[in-house]
Short mmCIF file of C-alpha atoms and ligand atoms in Angstrom, two decimals:
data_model
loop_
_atom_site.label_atom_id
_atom_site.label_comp_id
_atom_site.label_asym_id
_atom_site.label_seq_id
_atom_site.Cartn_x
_atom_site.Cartn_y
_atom_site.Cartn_z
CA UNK A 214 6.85 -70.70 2.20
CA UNK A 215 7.76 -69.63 5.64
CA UNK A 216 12.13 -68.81 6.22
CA UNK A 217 13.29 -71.75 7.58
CA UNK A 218 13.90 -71.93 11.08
CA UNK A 219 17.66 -71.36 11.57
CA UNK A 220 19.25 -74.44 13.45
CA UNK A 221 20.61 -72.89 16.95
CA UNK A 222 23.82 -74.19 16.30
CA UNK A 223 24.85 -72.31 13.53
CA UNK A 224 22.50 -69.35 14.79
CA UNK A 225 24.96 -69.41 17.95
CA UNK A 226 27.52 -68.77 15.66
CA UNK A 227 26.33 -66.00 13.78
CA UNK A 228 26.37 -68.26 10.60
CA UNK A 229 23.57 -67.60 7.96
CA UNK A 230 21.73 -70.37 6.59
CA UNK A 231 22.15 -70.50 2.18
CA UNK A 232 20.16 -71.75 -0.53
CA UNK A 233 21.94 -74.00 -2.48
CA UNK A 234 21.21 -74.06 -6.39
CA UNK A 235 24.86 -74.61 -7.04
CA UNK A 236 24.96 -78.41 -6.84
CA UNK A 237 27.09 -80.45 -4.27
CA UNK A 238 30.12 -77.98 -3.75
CA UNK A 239 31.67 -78.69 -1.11
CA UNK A 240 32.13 -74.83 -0.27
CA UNK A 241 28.52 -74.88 0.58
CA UNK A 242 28.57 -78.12 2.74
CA UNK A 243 28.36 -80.95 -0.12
CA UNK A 244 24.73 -82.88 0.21
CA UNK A 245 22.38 -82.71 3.79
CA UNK A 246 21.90 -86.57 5.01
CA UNK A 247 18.69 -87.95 5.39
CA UNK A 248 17.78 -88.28 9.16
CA UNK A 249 18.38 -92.19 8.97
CA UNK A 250 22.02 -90.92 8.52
CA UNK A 251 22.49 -88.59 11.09
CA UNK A 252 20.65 -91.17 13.64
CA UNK A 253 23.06 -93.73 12.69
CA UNK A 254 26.23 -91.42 13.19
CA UNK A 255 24.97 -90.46 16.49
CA UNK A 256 24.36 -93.83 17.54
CA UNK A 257 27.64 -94.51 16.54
CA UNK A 258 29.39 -92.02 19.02
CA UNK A 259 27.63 -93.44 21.71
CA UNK A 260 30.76 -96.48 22.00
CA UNK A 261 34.21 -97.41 21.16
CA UNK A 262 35.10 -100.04 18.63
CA UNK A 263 37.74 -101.96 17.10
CA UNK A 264 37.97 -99.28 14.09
CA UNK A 265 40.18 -101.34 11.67
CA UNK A 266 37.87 -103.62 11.44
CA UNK A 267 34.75 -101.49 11.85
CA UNK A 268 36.42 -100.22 8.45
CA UNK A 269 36.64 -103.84 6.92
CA UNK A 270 32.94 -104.31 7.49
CA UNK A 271 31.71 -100.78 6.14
CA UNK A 272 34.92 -101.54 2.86
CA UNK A 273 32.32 -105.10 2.17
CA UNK A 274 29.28 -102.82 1.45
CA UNK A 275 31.30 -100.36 -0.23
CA UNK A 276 32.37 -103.59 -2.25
CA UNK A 277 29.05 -104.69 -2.85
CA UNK A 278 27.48 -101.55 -4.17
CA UNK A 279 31.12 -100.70 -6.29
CA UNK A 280 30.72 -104.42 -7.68
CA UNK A 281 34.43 -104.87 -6.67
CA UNK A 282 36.22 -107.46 -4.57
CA UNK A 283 37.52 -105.27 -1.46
CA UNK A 284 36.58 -101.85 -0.87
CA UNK A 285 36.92 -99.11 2.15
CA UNK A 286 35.23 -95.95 3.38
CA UNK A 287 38.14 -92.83 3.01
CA UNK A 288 38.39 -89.06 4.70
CA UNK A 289 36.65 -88.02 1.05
CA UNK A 290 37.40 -88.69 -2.83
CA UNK A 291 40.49 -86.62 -1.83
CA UNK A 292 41.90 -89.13 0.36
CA UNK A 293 40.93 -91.93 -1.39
CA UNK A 294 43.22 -90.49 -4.26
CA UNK A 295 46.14 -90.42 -1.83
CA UNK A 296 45.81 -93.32 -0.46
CA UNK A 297 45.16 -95.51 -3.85
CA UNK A 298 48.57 -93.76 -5.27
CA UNK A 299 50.72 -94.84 -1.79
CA UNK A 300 48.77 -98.37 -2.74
CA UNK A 301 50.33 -98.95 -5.97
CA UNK A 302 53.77 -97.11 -5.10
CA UNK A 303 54.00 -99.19 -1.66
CA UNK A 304 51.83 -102.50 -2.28
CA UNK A 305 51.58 -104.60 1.51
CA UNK A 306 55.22 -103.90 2.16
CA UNK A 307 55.73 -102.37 5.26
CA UNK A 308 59.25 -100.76 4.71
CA UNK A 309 57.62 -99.59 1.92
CA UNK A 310 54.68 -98.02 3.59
CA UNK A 311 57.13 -96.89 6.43
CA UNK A 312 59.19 -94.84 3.93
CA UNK A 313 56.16 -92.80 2.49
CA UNK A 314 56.40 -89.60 1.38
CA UNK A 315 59.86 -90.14 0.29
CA UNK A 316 59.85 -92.40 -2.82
CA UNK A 317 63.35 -92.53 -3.76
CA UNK A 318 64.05 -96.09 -5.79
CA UNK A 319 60.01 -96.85 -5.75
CA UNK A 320 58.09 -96.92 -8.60
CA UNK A 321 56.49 -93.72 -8.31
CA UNK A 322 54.84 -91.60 -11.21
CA UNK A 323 51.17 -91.30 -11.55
CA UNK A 324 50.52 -91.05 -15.70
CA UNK A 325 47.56 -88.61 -16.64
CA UNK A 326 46.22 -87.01 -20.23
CA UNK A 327 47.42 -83.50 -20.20
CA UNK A 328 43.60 -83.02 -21.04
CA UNK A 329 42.27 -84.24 -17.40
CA UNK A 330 44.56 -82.22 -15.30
CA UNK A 331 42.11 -80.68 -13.03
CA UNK A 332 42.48 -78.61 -9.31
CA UNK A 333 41.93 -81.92 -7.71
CA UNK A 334 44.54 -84.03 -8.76
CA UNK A 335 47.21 -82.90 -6.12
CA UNK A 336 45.71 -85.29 -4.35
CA UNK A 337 47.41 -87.75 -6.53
CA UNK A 338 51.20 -86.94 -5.40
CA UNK A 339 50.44 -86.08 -1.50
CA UNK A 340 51.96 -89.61 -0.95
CA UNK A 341 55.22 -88.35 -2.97
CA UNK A 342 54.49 -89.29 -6.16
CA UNK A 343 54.80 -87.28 -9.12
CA UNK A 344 52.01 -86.61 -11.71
CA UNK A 345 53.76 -87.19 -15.19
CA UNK A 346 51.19 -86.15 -18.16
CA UNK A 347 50.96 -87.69 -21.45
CA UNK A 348 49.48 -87.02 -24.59
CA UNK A 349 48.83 -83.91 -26.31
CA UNK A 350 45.72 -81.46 -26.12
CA UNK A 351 45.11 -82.24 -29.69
CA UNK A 352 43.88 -85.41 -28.65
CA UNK A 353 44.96 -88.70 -27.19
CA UNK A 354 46.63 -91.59 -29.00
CA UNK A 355 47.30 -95.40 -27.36
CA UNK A 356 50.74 -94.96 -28.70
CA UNK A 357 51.39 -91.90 -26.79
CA UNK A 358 50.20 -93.99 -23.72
CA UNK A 359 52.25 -97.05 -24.36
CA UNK A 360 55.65 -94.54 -24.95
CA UNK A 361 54.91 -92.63 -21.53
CA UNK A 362 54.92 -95.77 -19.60
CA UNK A 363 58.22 -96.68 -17.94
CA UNK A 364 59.79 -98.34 -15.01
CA UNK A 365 59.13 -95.67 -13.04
CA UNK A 366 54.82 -95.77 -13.41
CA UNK A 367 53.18 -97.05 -10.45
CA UNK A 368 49.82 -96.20 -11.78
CA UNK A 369 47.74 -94.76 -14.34
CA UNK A 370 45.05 -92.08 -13.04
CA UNK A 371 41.83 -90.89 -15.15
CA UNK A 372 39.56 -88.05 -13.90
CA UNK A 373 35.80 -88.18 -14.71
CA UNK A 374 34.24 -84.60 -14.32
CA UNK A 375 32.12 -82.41 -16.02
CA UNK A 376 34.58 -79.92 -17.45
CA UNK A 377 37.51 -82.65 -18.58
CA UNK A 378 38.78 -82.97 -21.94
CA UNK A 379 39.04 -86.79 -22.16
CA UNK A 380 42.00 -88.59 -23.22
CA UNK A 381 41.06 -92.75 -24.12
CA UNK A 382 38.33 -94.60 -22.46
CA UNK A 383 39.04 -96.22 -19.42
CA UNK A 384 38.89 -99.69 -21.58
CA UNK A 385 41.55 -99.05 -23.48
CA UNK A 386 44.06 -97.56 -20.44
CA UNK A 387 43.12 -100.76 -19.31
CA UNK A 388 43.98 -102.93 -21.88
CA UNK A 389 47.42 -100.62 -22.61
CA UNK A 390 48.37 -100.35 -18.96
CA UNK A 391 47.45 -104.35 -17.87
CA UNK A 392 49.88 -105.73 -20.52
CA UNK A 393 52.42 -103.93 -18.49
CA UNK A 394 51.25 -104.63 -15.18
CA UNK A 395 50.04 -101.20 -14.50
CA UNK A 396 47.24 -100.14 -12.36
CA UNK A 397 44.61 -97.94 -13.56
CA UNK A 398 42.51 -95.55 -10.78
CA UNK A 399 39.85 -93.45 -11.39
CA UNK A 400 38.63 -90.28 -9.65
CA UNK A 401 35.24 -90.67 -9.85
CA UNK A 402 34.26 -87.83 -7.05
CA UNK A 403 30.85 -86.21 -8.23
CA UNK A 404 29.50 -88.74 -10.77
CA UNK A 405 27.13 -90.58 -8.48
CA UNK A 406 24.07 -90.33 -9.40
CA UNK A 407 23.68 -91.99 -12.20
CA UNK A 408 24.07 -94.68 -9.98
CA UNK A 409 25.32 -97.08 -12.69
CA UNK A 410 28.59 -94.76 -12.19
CA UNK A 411 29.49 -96.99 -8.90
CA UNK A 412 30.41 -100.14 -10.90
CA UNK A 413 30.56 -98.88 -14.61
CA UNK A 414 34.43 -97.92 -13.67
CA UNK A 415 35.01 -100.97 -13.16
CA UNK A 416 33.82 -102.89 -15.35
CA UNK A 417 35.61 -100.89 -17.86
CA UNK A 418 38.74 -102.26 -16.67
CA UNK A 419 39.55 -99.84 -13.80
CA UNK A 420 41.75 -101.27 -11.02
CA UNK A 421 40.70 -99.03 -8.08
CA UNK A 422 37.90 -96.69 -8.25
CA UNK A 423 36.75 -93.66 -5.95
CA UNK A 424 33.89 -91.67 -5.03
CA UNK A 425 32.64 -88.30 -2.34
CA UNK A 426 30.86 -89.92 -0.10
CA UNK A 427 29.15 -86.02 0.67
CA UNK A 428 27.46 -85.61 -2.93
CA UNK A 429 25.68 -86.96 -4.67
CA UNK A 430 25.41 -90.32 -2.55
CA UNK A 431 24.09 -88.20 0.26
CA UNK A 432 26.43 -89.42 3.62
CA UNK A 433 29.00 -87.33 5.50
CA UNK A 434 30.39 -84.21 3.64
CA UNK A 435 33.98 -85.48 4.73
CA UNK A 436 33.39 -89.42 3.80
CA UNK A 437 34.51 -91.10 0.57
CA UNK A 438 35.19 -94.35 -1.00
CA UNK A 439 37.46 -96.50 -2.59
CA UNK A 440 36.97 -99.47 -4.14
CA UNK A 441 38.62 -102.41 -6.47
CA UNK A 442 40.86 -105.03 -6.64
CA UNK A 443 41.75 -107.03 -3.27
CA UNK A 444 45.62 -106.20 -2.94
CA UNK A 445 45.58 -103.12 -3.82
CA UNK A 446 42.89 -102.10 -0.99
CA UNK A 447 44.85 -103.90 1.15
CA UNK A 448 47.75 -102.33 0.53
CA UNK A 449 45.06 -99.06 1.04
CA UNK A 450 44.35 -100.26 4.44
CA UNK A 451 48.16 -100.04 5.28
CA UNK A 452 48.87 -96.45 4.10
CA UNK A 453 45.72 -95.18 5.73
CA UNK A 454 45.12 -96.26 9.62
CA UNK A 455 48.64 -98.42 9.93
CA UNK A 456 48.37 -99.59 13.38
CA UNK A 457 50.63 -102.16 13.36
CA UNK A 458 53.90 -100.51 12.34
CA UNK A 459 55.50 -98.36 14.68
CA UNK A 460 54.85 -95.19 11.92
CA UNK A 461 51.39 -94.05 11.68
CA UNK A 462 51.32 -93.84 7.48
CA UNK A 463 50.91 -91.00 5.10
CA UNK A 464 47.40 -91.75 5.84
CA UNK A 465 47.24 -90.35 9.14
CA UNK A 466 45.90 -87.23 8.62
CA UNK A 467 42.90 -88.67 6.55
CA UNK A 468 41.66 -91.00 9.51
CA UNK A 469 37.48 -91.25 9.15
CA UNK A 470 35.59 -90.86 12.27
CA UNK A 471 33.75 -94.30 13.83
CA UNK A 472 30.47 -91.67 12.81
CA UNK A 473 31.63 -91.00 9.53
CA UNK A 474 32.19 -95.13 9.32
CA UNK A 475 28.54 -95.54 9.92
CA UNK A 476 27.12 -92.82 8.31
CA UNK A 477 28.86 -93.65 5.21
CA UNK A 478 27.74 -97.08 5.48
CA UNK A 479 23.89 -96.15 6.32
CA UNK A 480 23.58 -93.16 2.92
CA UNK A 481 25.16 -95.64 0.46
CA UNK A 482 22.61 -98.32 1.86
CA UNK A 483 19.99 -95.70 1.18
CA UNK A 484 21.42 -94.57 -1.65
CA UNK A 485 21.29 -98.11 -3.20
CA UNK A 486 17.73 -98.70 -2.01
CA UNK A 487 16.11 -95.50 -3.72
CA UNK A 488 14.49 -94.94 -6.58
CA UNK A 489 16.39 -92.90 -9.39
CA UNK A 490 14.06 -92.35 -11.71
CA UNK A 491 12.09 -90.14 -9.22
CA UNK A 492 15.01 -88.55 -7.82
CA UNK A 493 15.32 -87.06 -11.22
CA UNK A 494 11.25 -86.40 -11.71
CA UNK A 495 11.90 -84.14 -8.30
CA UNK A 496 14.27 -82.09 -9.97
CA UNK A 497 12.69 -81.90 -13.04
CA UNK A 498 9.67 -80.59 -11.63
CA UNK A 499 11.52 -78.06 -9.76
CA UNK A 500 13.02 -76.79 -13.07
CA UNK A 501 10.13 -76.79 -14.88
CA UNK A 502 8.46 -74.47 -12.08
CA UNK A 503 11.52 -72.25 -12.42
CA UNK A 504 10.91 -72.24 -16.05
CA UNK A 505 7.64 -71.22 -15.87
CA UNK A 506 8.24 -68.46 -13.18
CA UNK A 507 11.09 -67.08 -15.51
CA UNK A 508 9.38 -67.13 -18.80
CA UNK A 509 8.54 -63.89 -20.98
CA UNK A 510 10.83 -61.59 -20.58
CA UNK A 511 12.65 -60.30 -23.53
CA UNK A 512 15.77 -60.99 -24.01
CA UNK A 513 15.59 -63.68 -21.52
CA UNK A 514 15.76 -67.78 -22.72
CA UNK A 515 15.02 -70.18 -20.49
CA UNK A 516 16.22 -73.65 -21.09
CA UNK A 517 15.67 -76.79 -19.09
CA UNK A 518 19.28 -78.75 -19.80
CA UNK A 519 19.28 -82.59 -19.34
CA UNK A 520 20.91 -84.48 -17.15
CA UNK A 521 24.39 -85.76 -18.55
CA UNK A 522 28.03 -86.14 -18.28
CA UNK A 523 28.41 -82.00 -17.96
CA UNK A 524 25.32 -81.27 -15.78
CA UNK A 525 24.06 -82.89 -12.37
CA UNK A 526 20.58 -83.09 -12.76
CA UNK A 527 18.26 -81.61 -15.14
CA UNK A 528 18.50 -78.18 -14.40
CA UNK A 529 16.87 -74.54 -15.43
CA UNK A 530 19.40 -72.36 -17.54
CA UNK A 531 19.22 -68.66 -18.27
CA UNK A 532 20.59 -67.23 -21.52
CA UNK A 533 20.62 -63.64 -22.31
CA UNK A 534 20.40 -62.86 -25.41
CA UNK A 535 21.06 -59.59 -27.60
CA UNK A 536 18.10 -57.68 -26.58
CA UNK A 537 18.27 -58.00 -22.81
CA UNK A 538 18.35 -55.08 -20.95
CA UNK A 539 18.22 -56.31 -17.21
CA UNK A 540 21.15 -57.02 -15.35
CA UNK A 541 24.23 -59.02 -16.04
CA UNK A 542 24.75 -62.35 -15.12
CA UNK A 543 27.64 -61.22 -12.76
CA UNK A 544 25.23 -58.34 -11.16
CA UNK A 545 22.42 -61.34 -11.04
CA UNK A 546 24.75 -63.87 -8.74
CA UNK A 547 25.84 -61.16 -6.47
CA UNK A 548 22.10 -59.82 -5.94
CA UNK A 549 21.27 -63.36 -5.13
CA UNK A 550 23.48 -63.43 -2.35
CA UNK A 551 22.85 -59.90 -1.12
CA UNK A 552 19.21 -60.51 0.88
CA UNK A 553 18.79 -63.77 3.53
CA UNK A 554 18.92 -66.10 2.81
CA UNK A 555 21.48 -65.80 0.55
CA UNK A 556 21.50 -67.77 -2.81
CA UNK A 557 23.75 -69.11 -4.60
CA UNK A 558 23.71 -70.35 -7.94
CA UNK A 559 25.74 -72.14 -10.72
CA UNK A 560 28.74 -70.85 -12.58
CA UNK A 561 27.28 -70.98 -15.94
CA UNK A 562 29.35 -72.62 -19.05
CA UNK A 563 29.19 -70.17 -21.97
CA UNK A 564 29.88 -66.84 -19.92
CA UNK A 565 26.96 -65.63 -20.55
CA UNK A 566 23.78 -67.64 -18.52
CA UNK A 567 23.20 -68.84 -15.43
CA UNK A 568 22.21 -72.20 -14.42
CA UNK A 569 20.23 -73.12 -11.23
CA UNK A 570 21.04 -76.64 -10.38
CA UNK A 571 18.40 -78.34 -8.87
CA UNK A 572 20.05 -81.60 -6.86
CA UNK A 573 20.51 -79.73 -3.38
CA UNK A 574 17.51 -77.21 -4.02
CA UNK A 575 15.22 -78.45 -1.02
CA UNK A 576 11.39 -78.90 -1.32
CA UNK A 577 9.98 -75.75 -1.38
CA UNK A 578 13.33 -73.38 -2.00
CA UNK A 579 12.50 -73.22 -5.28
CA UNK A 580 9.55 -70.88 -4.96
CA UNK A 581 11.86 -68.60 -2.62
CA UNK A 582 14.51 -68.79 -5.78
CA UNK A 583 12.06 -67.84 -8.37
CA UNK A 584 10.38 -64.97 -6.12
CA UNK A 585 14.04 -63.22 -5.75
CA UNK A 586 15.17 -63.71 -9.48
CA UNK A 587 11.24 -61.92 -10.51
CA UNK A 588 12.63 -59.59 -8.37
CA UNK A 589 15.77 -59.04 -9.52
CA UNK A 590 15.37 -59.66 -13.35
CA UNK A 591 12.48 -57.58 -13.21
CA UNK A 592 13.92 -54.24 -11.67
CA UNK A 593 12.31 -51.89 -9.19
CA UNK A 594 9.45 -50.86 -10.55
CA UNK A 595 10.05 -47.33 -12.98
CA UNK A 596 10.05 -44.55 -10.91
CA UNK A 597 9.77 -40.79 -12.42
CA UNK A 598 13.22 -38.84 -11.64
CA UNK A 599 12.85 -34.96 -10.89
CA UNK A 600 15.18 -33.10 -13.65
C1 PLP B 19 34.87 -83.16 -5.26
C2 PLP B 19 35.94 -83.76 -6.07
C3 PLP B 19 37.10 -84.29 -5.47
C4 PLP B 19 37.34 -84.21 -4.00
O1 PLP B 19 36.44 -85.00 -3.30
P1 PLP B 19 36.21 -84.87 -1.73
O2 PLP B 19 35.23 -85.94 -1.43
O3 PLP B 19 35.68 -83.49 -1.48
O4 PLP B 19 37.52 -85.07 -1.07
C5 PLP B 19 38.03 -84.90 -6.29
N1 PLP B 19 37.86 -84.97 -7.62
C6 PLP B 19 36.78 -84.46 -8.24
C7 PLP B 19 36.65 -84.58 -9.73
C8 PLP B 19 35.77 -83.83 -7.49
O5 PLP B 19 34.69 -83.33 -8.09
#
């Protein structure tokens, strides 16, 4: 395959192109939109509009695909945490919203199994609220659930990601947290696809549910979504772009561009329209040429994983074993970035493989992949050293 042309913008820059076989990190630039996408967003800057309600329109297909009554497009999963959290701390009331981030007298603790803590979930106090975790590592118990709930909870959060130790199923925080009037929110950043993902949330009992908008569903890298019950995305719209109070809202700094708006609305469209099943048969394919390419060297195991919970897509895994005598996984990864384009690949999960993950991996990247890990696993080829 011939390199890829490098786009002038970023070549202006000095900025190297990378291959991406990590999946849809956002260090790397999340997910590239499909030219329909990046039409639509420029179309989009071409105007000005009434953004609030811009926003209302794009929050009814967000609705429809999240199977929810109300639902909005965010500044990313990140915001859409924030802003759900100021929602059940602040409700429609405006004093309320005014007052945000101090939350003095409001109800304002955000419950979450010790076992799903996770580097995102800052995003959960930003509006002044307080993370409060229940539950023990050794597993999680309703009772401990129903004892950590107080006067003070304004909501219940849940993080789905591969990594998390679960605490209950989202049913059953439901069912717990409901009988006390509780909300119950779930970070659902990177589990789209499967697709089922967008409403299953919900219809486990979820009150407000949110999603990147720049992974796996393909729009802009800074875009997300939230999505659920009516009054609480009201009370969303009022912490995030609060134009009729005379303070702007904790919500300020997450504003989402009129592009973003219709880009997000144009790759969820897409999204919706496409057809799964051969999404994943692409990646597959890809990881089964990888496999082959890989194959036969001692020492070396190559495994195609399946698509679940803990992997995005189906994806080529290297395991070293005993008698390997090539280089380590560590020395592998930072070969793979050392010639252009760079590579980079996944973290691996038991310390001591690699794992190429397929869902960013563009058509034809995966020959370029294999050709440099030959290379690498391989060695130089023996050369006889004068004593
Ligand atoms: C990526 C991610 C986020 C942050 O999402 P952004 O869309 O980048 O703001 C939050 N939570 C989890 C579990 C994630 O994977």
């Amino acid at each position: 395959m011939a390199p890829r042309k490098v786009p002038e913008v970023y070549a202006r820059l000095g900025i190297k192109p990378v291959i991406n076989a990590q999946s849809w990190i956002t260090a790397l630039g999340g997910s590239i939109m499909r030219p329909e996408v990046r039409e639509a967003m420029s179309e989009a800057a071409t105007c000005f509009v009434d953004m609030v309600e811009l926003n209302h329109k794009a929050g009814e297909v967000v609705a429809r695909a999240c199977g929810t009554q109300a639902g909005m497009v965010t500044n990313g999963c990140s915001a859409a945490q924030t802003i759900a959290v100021a929602a059940c701390m602040t409700g429609t009331d405006p004093a309320k919203v005014e007052r945000l981030p101090h939350t003095e007298g409001l109800k304002n603790e955000v419950l979450m199994f010790k076992g799903e803590r996770n580097r995102y979930d800052m995003a959960f106090e930003v509006p002044g609220a307080h993370i409060v975790e229940w539950g023990m590592l050794g597993g999680a118990q309703p009772w401990q659930l129903e004892a950590a709930i107080t006067e003070k909870t304004a909501c219940i959060a849940t993080t789905f990601s591969p990594g998390i130790r679960r605490g209950l199923p989202v049913s059953e925080l439901a069912a717990i947290a409901h009988k006390r009037g509780v909300p119950v929110i779930v970070d659902a950043a990177a589990e789209v696809p499967p697709m089922a993902n967008l409403t299953r949330f919900v219809k486990e009992g979820a009150d407000l549910v949110m999603f990147s908008g720049g992974k796996g569903i393909g729009g802009p890298q800074g875009a997300g979504l939230l999505a659920g019950r009516k009054d609480l995305i009201e009370a969303a719209f009022e912490n995030n772009l609060n134009l009729n109070s005379p303070r702007a809202g904790i919500g300020r700094g997450m504003k989402v561009t009129k592009e973003e708006l219709v880009g997000m609305v144009m790759a969820l469209e897409l999204y919706l329209e496409s057809d799964e099943q051969a999404l994943i048969a692409g990646w597959q394919r890809k990881a089964e040429y990888l496999k082959g390419r890989l194959q036969g060297m001692t020492g070396l195991r190559v495994a195609i994983e399946p698509f679940s919970s803990r992997r995005q897509g189906p994806q080529p895994v290297m395991y070293f074993e005993k008698e390997w005598k090539g280089p380590s996984p560590a020395e592998i990864r930072q070969r793979l970035l050392e010639k252009n384009p760079p590579i980079y690949v996944g973290g691996g999960s038991a310390g001591n493989d690699v794992n190429l993950v397929m869902v960013n991996v563009q058509d034809g990247e995966e020959v370029v992949i294999a050709d440099r890990l030959v290379e690498i696993l391989k060695g130089p080829a023996p050369t006889k050293r004068p004593k």
